[in-house]
mmCIF file of C-alpha atoms in Angstrom:
data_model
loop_
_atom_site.group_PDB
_atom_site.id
_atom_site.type_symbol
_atom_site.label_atom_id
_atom_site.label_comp_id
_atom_site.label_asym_id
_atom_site.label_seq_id
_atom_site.Cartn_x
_atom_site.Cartn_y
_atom_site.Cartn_z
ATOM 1 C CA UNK A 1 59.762 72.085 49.384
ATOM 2 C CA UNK A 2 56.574 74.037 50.180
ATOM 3 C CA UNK A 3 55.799 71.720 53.172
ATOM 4 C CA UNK A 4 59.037 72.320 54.858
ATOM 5 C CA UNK A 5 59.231 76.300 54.215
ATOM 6 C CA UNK A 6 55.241 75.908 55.606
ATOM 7 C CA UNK A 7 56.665 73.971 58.855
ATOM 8 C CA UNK A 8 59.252 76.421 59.791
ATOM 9 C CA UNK A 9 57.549 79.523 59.220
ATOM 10 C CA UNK A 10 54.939 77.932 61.410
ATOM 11 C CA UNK A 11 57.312 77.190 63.828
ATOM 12 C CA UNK A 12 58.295 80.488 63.877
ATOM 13 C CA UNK A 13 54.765 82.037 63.803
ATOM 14 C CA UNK A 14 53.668 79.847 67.058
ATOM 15 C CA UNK A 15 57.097 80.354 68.879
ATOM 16 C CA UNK A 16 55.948 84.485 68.228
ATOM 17 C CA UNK A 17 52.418 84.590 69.213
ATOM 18 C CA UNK A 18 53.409 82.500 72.553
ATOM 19 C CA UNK A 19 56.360 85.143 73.305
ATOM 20 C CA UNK A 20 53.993 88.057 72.661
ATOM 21 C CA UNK A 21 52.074 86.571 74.883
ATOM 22 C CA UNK A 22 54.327 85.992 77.853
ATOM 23 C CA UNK A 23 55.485 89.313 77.335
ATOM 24 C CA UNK A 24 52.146 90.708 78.405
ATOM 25 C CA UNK A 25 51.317 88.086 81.014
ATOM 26 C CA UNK A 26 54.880 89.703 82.524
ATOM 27 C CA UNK A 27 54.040 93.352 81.664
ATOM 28 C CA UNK A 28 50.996 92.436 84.238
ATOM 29 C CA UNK A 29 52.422 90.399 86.801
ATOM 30 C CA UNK A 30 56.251 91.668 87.612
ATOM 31 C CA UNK A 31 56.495 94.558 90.287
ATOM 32 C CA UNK A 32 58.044 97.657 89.225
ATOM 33 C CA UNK A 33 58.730 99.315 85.939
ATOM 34 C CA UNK A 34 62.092 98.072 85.056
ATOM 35 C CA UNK A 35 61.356 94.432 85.456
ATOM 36 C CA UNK A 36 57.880 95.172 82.975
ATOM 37 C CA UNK A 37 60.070 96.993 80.697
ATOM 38 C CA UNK A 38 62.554 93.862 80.518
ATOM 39 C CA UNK A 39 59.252 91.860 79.903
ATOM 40 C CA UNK A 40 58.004 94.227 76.991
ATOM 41 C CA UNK A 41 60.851 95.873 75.475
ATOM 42 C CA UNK A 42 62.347 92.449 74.684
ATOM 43 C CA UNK A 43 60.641 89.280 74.706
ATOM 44 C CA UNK A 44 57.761 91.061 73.198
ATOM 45 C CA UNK A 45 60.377 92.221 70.831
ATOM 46 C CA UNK A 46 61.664 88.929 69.940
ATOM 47 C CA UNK A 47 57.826 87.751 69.819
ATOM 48 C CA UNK A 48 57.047 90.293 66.934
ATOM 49 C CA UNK A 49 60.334 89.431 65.345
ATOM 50 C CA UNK A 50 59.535 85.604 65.133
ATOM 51 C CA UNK A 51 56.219 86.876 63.748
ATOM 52 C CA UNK A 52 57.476 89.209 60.877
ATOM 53 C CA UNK A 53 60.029 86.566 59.758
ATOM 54 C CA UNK A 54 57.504 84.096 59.610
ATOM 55 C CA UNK A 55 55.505 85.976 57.252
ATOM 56 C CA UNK A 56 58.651 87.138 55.299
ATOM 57 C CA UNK A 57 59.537 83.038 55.141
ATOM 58 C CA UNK A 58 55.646 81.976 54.311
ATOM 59 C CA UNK A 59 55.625 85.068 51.930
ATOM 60 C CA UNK A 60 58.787 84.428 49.967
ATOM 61 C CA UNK A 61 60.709 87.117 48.349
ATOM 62 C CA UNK A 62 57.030 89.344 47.346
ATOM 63 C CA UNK A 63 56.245 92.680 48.614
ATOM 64 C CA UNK A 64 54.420 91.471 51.595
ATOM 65 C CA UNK A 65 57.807 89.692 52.791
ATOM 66 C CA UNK A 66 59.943 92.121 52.670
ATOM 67 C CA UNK A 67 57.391 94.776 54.213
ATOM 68 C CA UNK A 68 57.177 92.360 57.030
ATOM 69 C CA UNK A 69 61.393 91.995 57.170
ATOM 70 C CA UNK A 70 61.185 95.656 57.251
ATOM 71 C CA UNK A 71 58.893 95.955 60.184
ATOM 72 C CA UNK A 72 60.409 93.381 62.530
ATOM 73 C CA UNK A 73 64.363 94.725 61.976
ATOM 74 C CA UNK A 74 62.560 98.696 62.500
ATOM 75 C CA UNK A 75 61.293 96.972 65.455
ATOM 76 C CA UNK A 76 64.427 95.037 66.745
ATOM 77 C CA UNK A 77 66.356 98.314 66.449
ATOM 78 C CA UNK A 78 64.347 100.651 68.207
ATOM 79 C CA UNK A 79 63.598 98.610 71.199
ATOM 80 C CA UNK A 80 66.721 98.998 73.073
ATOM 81 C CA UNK A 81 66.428 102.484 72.870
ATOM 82 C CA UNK A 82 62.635 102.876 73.993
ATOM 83 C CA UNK A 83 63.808 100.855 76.915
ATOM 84 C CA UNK A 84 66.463 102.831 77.809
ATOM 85 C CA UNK A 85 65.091 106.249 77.389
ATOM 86 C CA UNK A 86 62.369 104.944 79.645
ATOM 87 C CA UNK A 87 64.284 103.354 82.246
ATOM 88 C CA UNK A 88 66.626 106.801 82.695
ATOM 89 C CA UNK A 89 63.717 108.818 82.907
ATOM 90 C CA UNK A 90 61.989 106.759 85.537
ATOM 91 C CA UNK A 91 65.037 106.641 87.107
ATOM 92 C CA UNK A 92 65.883 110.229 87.428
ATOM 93 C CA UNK A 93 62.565 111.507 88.163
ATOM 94 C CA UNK A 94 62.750 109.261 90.860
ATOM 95 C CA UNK A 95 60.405 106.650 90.811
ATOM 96 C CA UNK A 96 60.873 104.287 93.440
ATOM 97 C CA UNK A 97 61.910 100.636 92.519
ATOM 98 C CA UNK A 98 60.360 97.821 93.865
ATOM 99 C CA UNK A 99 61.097 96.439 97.613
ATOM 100 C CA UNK A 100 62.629 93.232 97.074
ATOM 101 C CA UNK A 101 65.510 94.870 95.054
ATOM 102 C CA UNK A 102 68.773 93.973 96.570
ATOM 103 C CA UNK A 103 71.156 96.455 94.589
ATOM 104 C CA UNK A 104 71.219 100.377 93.196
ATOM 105 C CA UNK A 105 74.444 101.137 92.281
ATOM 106 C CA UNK A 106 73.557 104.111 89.945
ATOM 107 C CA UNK A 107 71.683 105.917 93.075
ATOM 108 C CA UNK A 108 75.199 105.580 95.545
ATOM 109 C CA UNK A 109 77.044 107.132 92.398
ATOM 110 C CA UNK A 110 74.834 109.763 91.730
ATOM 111 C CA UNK A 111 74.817 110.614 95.771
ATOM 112 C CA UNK A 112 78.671 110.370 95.474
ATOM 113 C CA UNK A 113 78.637 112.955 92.714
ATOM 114 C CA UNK A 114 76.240 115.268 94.184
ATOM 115 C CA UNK A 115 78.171 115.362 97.360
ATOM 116 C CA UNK A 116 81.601 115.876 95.701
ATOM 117 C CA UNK A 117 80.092 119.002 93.532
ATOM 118 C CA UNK A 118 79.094 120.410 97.000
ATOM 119 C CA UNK B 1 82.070 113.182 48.939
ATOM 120 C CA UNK B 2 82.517 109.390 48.715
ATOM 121 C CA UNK B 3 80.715 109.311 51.670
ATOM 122 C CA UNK B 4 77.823 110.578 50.837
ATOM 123 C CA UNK B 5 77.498 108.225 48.033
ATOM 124 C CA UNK B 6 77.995 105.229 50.458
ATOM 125 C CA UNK B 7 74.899 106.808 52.902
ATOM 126 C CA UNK B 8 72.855 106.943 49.606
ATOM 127 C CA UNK B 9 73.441 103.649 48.668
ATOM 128 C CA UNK B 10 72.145 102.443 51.542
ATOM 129 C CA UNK B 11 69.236 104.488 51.932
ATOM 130 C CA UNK B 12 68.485 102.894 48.563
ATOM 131 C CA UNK B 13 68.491 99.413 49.743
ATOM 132 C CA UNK B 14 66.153 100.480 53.182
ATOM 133 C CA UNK B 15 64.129 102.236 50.110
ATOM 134 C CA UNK B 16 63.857 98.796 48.301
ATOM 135 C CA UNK B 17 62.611 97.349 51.413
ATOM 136 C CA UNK B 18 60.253 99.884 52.499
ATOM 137 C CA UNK B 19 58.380 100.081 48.997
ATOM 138 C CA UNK B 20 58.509 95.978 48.631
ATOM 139 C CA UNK B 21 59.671 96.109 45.283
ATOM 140 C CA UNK B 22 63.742 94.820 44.693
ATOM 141 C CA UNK B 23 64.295 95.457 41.605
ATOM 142 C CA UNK B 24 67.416 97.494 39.930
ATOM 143 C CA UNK B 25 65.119 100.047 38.898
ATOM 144 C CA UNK B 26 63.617 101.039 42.143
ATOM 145 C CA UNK B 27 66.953 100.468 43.543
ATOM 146 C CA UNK B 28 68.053 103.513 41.742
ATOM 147 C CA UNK B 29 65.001 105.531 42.039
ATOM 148 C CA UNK B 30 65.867 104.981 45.498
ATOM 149 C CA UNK B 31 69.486 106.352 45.852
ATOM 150 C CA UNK B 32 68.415 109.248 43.760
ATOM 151 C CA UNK B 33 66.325 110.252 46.308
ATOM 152 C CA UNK B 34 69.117 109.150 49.411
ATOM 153 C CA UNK B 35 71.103 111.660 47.474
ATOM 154 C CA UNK B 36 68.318 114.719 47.722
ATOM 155 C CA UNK B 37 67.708 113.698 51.256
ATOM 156 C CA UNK B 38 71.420 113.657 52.497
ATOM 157 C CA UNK B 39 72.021 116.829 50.564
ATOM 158 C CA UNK B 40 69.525 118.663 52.209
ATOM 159 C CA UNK B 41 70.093 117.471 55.830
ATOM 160 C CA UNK B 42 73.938 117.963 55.313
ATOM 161 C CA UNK B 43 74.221 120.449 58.237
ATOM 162 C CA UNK B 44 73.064 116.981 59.840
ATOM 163 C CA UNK B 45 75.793 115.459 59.979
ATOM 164 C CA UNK B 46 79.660 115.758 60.821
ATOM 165 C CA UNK B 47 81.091 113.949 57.750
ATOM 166 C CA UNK B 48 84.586 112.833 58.836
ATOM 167 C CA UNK B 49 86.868 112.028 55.405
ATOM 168 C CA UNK B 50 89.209 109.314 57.231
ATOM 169 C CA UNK B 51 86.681 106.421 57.527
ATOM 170 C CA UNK B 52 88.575 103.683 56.176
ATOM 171 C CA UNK B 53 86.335 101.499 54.183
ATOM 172 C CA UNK B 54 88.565 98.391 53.404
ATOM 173 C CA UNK B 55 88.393 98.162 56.770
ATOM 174 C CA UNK B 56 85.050 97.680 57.192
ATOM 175 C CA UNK B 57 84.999 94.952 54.748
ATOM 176 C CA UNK B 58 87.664 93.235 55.989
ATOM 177 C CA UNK B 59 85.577 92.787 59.254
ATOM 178 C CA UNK B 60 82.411 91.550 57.628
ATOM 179 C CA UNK B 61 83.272 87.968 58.917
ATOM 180 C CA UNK B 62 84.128 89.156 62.989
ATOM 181 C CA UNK B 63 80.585 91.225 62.301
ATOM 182 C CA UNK B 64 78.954 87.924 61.042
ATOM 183 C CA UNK B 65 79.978 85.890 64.096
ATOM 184 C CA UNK B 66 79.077 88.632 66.337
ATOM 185 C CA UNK B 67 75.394 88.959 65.152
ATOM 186 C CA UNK B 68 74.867 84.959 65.073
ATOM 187 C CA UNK B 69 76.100 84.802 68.545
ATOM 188 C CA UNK B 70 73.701 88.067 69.536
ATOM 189 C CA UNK B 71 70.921 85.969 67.970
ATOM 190 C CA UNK B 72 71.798 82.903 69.604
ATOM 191 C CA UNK B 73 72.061 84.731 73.722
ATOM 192 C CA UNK B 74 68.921 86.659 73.101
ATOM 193 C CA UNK B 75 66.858 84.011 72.008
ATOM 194 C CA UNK B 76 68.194 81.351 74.807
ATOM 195 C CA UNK B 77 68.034 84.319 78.082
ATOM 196 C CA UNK B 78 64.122 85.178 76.146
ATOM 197 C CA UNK B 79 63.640 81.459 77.052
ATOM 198 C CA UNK B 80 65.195 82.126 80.895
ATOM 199 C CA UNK B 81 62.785 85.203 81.543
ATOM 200 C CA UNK B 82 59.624 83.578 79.373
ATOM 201 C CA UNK B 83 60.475 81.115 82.388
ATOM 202 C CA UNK B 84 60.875 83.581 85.034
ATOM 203 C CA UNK B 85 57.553 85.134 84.388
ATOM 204 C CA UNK B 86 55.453 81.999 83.965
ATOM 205 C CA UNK B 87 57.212 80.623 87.172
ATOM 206 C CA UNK B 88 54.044 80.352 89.589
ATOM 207 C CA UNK B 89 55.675 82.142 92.730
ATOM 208 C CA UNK B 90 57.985 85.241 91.666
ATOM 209 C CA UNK B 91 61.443 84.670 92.252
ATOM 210 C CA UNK B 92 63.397 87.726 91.285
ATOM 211 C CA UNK B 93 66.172 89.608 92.892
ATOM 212 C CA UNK B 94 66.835 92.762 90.937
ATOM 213 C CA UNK B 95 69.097 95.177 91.359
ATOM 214 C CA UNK B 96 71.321 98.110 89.323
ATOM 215 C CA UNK B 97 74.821 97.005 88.725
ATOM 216 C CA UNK B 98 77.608 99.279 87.387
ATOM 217 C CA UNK B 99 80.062 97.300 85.169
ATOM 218 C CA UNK B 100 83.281 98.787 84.013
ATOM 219 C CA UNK B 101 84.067 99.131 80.309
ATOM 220 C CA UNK B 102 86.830 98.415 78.278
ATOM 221 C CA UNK B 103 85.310 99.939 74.507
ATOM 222 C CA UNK B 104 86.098 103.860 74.345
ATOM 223 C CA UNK B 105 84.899 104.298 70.600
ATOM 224 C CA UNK B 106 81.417 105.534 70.707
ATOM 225 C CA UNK B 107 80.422 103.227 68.379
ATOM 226 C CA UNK B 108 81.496 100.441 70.190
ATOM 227 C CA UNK B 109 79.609 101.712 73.483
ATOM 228 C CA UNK B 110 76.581 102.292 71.631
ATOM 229 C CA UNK B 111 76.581 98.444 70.119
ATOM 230 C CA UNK B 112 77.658 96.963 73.753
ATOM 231 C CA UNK B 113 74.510 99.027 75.788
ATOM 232 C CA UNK B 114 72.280 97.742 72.636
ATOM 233 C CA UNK B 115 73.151 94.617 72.847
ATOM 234 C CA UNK B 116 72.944 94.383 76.839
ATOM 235 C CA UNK B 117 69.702 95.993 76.265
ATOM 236 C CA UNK B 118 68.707 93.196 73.895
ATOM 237 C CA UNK B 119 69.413 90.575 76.307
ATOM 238 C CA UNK B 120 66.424 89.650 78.352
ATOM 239 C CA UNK B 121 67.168 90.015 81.785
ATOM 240 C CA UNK B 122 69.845 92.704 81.923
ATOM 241 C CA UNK B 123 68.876 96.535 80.223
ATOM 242 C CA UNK B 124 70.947 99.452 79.803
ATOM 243 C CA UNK B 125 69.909 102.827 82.088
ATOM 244 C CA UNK B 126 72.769 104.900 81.650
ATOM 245 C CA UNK B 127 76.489 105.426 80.701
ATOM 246 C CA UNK B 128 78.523 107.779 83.484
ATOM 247 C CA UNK B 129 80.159 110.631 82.324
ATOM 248 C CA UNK B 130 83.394 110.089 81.836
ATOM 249 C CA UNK B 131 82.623 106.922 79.449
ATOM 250 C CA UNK B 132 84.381 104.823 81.455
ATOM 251 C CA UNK B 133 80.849 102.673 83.362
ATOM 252 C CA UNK B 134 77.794 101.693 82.314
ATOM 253 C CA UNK B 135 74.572 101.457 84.672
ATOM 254 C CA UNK B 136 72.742 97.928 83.980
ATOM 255 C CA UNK B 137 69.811 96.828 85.728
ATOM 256 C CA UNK B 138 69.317 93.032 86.395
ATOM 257 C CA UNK B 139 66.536 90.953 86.962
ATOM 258 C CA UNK B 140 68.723 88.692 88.628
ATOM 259 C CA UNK B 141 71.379 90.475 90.806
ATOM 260 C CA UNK B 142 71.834 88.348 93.697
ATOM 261 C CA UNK B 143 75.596 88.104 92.421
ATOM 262 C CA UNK B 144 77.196 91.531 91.141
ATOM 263 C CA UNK B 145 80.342 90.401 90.440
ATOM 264 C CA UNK B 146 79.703 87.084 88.277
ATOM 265 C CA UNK B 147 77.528 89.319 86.073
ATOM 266 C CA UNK B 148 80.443 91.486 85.676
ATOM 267 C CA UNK B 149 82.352 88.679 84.548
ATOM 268 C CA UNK B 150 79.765 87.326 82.307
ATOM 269 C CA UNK B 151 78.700 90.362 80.381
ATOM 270 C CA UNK B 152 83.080 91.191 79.685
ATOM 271 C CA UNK B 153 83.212 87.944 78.995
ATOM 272 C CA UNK B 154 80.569 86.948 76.776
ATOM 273 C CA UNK B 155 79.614 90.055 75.043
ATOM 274 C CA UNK B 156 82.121 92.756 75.125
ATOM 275 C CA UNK B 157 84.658 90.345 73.624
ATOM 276 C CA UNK B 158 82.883 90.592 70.655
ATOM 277 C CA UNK B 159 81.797 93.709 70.696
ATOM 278 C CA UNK B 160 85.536 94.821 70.683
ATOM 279 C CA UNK B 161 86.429 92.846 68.208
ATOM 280 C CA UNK B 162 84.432 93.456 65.378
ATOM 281 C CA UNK B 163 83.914 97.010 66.152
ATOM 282 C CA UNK B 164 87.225 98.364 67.072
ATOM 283 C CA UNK C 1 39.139 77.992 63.064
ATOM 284 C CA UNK C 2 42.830 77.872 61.968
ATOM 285 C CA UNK C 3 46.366 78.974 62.976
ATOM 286 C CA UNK C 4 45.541 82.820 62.066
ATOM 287 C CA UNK C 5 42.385 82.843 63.596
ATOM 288 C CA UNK C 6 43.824 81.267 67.189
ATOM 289 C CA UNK C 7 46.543 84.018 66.798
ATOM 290 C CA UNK C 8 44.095 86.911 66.822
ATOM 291 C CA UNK C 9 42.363 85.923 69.547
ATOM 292 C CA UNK C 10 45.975 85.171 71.439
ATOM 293 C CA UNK C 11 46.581 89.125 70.495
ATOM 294 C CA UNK C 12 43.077 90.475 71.314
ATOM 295 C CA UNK C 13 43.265 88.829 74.906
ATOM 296 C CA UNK C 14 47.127 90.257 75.199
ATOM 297 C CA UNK C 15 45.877 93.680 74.823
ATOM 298 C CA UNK C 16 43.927 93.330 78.762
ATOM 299 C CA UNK C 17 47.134 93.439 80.362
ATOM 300 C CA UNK C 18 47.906 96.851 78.286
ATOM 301 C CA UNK C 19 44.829 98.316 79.185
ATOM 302 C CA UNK C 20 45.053 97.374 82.559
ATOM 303 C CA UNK C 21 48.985 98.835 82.774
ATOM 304 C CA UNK C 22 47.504 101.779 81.265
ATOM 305 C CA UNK C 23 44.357 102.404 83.461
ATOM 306 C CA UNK C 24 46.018 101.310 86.954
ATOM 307 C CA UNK C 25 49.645 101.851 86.367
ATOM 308 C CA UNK C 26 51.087 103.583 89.488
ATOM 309 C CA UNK C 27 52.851 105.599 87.888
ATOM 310 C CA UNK C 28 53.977 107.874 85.002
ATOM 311 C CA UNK C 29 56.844 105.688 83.476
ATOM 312 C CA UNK C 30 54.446 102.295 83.771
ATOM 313 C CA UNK C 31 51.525 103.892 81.629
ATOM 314 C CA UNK C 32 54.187 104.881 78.910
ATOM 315 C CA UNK C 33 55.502 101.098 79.380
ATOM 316 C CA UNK C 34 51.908 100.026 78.933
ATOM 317 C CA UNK C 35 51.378 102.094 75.259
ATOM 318 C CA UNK C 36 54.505 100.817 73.873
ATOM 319 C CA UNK C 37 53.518 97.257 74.549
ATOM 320 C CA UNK C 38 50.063 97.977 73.233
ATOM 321 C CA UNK C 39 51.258 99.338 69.731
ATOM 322 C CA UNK C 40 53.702 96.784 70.011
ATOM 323 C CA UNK C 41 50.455 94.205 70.330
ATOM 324 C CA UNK C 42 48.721 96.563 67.664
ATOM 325 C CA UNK C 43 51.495 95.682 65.098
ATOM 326 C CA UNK C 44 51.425 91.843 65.282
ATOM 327 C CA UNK C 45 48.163 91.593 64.863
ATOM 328 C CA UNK C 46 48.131 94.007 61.854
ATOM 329 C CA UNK C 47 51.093 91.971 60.364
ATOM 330 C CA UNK C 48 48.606 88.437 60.914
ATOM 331 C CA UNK C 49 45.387 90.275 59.544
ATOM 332 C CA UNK C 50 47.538 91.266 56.605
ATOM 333 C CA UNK C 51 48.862 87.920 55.560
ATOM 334 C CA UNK C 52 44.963 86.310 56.345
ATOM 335 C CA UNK C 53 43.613 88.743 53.450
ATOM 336 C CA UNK C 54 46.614 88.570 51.569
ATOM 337 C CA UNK C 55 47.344 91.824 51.172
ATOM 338 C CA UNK C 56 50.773 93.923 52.143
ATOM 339 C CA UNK C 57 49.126 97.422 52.925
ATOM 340 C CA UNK C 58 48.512 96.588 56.291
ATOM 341 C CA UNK C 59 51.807 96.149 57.090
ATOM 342 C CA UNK C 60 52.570 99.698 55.584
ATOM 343 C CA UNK C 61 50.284 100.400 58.640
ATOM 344 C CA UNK C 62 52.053 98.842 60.841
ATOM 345 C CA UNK C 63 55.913 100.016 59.792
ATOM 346 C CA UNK C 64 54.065 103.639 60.255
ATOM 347 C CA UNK C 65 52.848 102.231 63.726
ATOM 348 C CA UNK C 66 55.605 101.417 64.997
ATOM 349 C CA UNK C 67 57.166 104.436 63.836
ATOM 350 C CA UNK C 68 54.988 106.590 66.084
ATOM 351 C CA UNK C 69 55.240 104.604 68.835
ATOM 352 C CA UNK C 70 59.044 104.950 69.135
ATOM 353 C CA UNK C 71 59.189 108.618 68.451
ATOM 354 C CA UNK C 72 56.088 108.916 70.899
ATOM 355 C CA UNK C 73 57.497 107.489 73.313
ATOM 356 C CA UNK C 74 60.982 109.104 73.330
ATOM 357 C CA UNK C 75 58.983 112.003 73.489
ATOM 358 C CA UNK C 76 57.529 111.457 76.643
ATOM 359 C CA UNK C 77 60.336 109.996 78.042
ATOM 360 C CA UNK C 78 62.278 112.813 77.572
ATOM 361 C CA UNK C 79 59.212 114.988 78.966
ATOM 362 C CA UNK C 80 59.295 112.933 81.852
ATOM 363 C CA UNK C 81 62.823 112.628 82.368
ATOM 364 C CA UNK C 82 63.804 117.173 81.811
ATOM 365 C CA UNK C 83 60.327 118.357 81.632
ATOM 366 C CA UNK C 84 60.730 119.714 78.167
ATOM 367 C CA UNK C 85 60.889 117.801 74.670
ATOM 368 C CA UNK C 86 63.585 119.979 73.063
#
C-alpha cells in the first residue's frame, strides 16, 4: 500500500520538477512576451500543480497535505488571470509582437473601432 | 439571507484547508468567522435572492465531466508545448484569433476564457465589448478557422452545458 | 543525493532563466513575466524544502507567496496597461 502511494506521488513529483523546468527553458528561449507567458503561466502552472499534489498524496490527509492542496488549487486559479491581465496590458500599451507572427486580429478590430468613433 | 450562509460555509471549508486542520471543530470556528467577514464586506457584493440552488446540484455530474475533461486537454496540449519548446529549431506560427461566442451568462464567459487560458498553447487577451468575441492568442495559428472549430467544439460544449 | 535533493538543484538552476528575463527583458511586460515565473520557481522549491524537513510552515510561506505574486502582479499590469492602479 505504501509502495504504490510512494510510486505515484513520485511519478507525480518527477513529471512536476521536469515541467517547471521546461517552463523556464521556454520563458528563455521563445520570442516575444505572449509565447513566454504561454510557457510560464501554464506549464509552469501545471509543473507546481503536479508538485503540490505529490506532496498532498506522499503526505496523506496531515496538515502538510492539505497546505500543499491549498497552494497548488490557489495557484491553478490565479494563473489564467495573471496571464491575461498581462497579455492585455502588453497589448494595449503597445508592445510589439514578434516578427514571425502571421495573425492580429484584435489590432484590425481595434483600428475598425477607432475609425468608426471618428 | 440563505445566501450568505451558503458563502460562509464555504469560506469554512477554504478555512479548513488553509489552517491544515479538518476537523468539525475548526470547521465551525471557520464559518463563524465567513459569517463576520461577509457581514462586514456586504456592500461587496450584489446578493441576488433568485439563485436556484437545486439547480446547482442537479448539475454536479455535467460539472464533474467538465473538470475531468479540463484536466485531461491541459495536461495532453502541456505535453504539445513541453514539445514545442524543447524542439531544437523553433517552429511556431503565432498569431491573435477572434472566435465568436455562443455563452452570454457572465459566468459562463468567465469559465470558457479560464479555461482557454488554461490550455497551453491558446490564452485569453480580451473579450470585445459587446460580449459577443473573445480575443485568443495562439501559438499555433497557421489555421484560424480550424481553431475556431476546435475550441466551439471541444470546450465551449461543455462549458455551456454545465454552466448554463 | 536523493529525489529531493536532485529537485532543488533542478529549481535553483530554473531560477537563471528568471534572472536573465528579468535583467535583459526588452521590455516592461517581459520583466513582470520574468517575476511571476520566479515566485512561481520560489514556491516549488519552498513546497520540496518543506516536505525534506518535514515540516508544513513553509508551505504557509509559500500560499502567502504566491499570494503576493498574483496581487503584485495585477498591480503592475494594470499600471502598465492605464497608468494608474485604482
Amino acid at each position: 500500500m505504501t509502495t504504490a502511494t510512494d510510486i505515484i506521488g513520485n511519478v507525480f513529483f518527477l513529471a512536476g520538477i521536469l515541467f517547471v523546468f521546461v517552463g523556464m527553458v521556454g520563458l528563455l528561449r521563445l520570442p516575444d512576451v505572449y509565447n513566454r507567458l504561454h510557457a510560464t503561466t501554464k506549464i509552469a502552472t501545471l509543473g507546481t500543480f503536479g508538485v503540490m499534489l505529490s506532496i498532498a498524496i506522499k503526505a496523506g490527509f496531515s496538515t502538510m497535505g492539505l497546505k500543499a492542496i491549498t497552494v497548488g488549487i490557489f495557484l491553478l486559479l490565479t494563473a489564467p488571470v495573471v496571464a491575461h491581465m498581462v497579455a492585455r496590458a502588453a497589448h494595449r500599451s503597445g508592445t510589439k509582437m514578434w516578427t514571425g507572427s502571421v495573425i492580429d486580429e484584435y489590432a484590425e478590430d481595434n483600428k475598425r473601432e477607432k475609425e468608426s468613433q471618428i | 439571507m440563505r445566501q450568505y450562509i451558503v458563502y460562509a460555509l464555504a469560506l469554512g471549508i477554504v478555512w479548513c484547508f488553509v489552517s491544515g486542520e479538518a476537523s468539525i471543530l475548526n470547521f465551525m470556528v471557520g464559518s463563524v468567522l465567513g459569517i463576520l467577514i461577509i457581514w462586514s464586506l456586504k456592500k461587496l457584493y450584489q446578493p441576488d435572492e433568485n439563485v436556484p440552488y437545486k439547480n446547482i446540484i442537479a448539475r454536479i455530474p455535467k460539472l464533474a465531466t467538465f473538470f475531468a475533461i479540463l484536466m485531461i486537454e491541459i495536461t495532453k496540449a502541456s505535453i504539445l508545448v513541453a514539445k514545442i519548446v524543447l524542439w531544437p529549431k523553433l517552429e511556431i506560427k503565432p498569431g491573435i484569433v477572434a472566435i465568436p461566442l455562443r455563452a452570454t451568462k457572465d459566468v459562463s464567459i468567465t469559465a470558457i476564457a479560464n479555461t482557454i487560458s488554461l490550455t497551453p498553447g491558446t490564452l485569453t487577451i480580451d473579450v470585445s465589448d459587446d460580449l459577443a468575441k473573445i480575443y485568443v492568442h495562439s501559438i499555433d495559428a497557421s489555421d484560424p478557422e480550424a481553431l475556431k472549430v476546435s475550441i466551439r467544439d471541444k470546450l465551449e460544449k461543455y462549458v455551456l452545458e454545465a454552466f448554463e | 543525493m536523493n529525489l529531493l535533493d536532485v529537485a532543488l538543484v533542478i529549481m535553483s538552476i530554473s531560477l537563471i532563466p528568471c534572472l536573465y528575463r528579468i535583467i535583459v527583458g526588452p521590455t516592461l511586460p517581459d520583466r513582470v513575466v520574468g517575476l511571476d515565473a520566479l515566485t512561481l520557481v520560489m514556491v516549488v522549491a519552498l513546497g520540496v524544502y518543506s516536505y525534506m524537513q518535514e515540516s508544513p510552515f513553509f508551505l504557509d510561506a509559500a500560499l502567502v507567496l504566491s499570494i503576493i505574486s498574483f496581487i503584485g502582479t495585477i498591480a503592475i499590469a494594470r499600471y502598465i496597461d492605464e497608468g494608474a492602479i485604482f
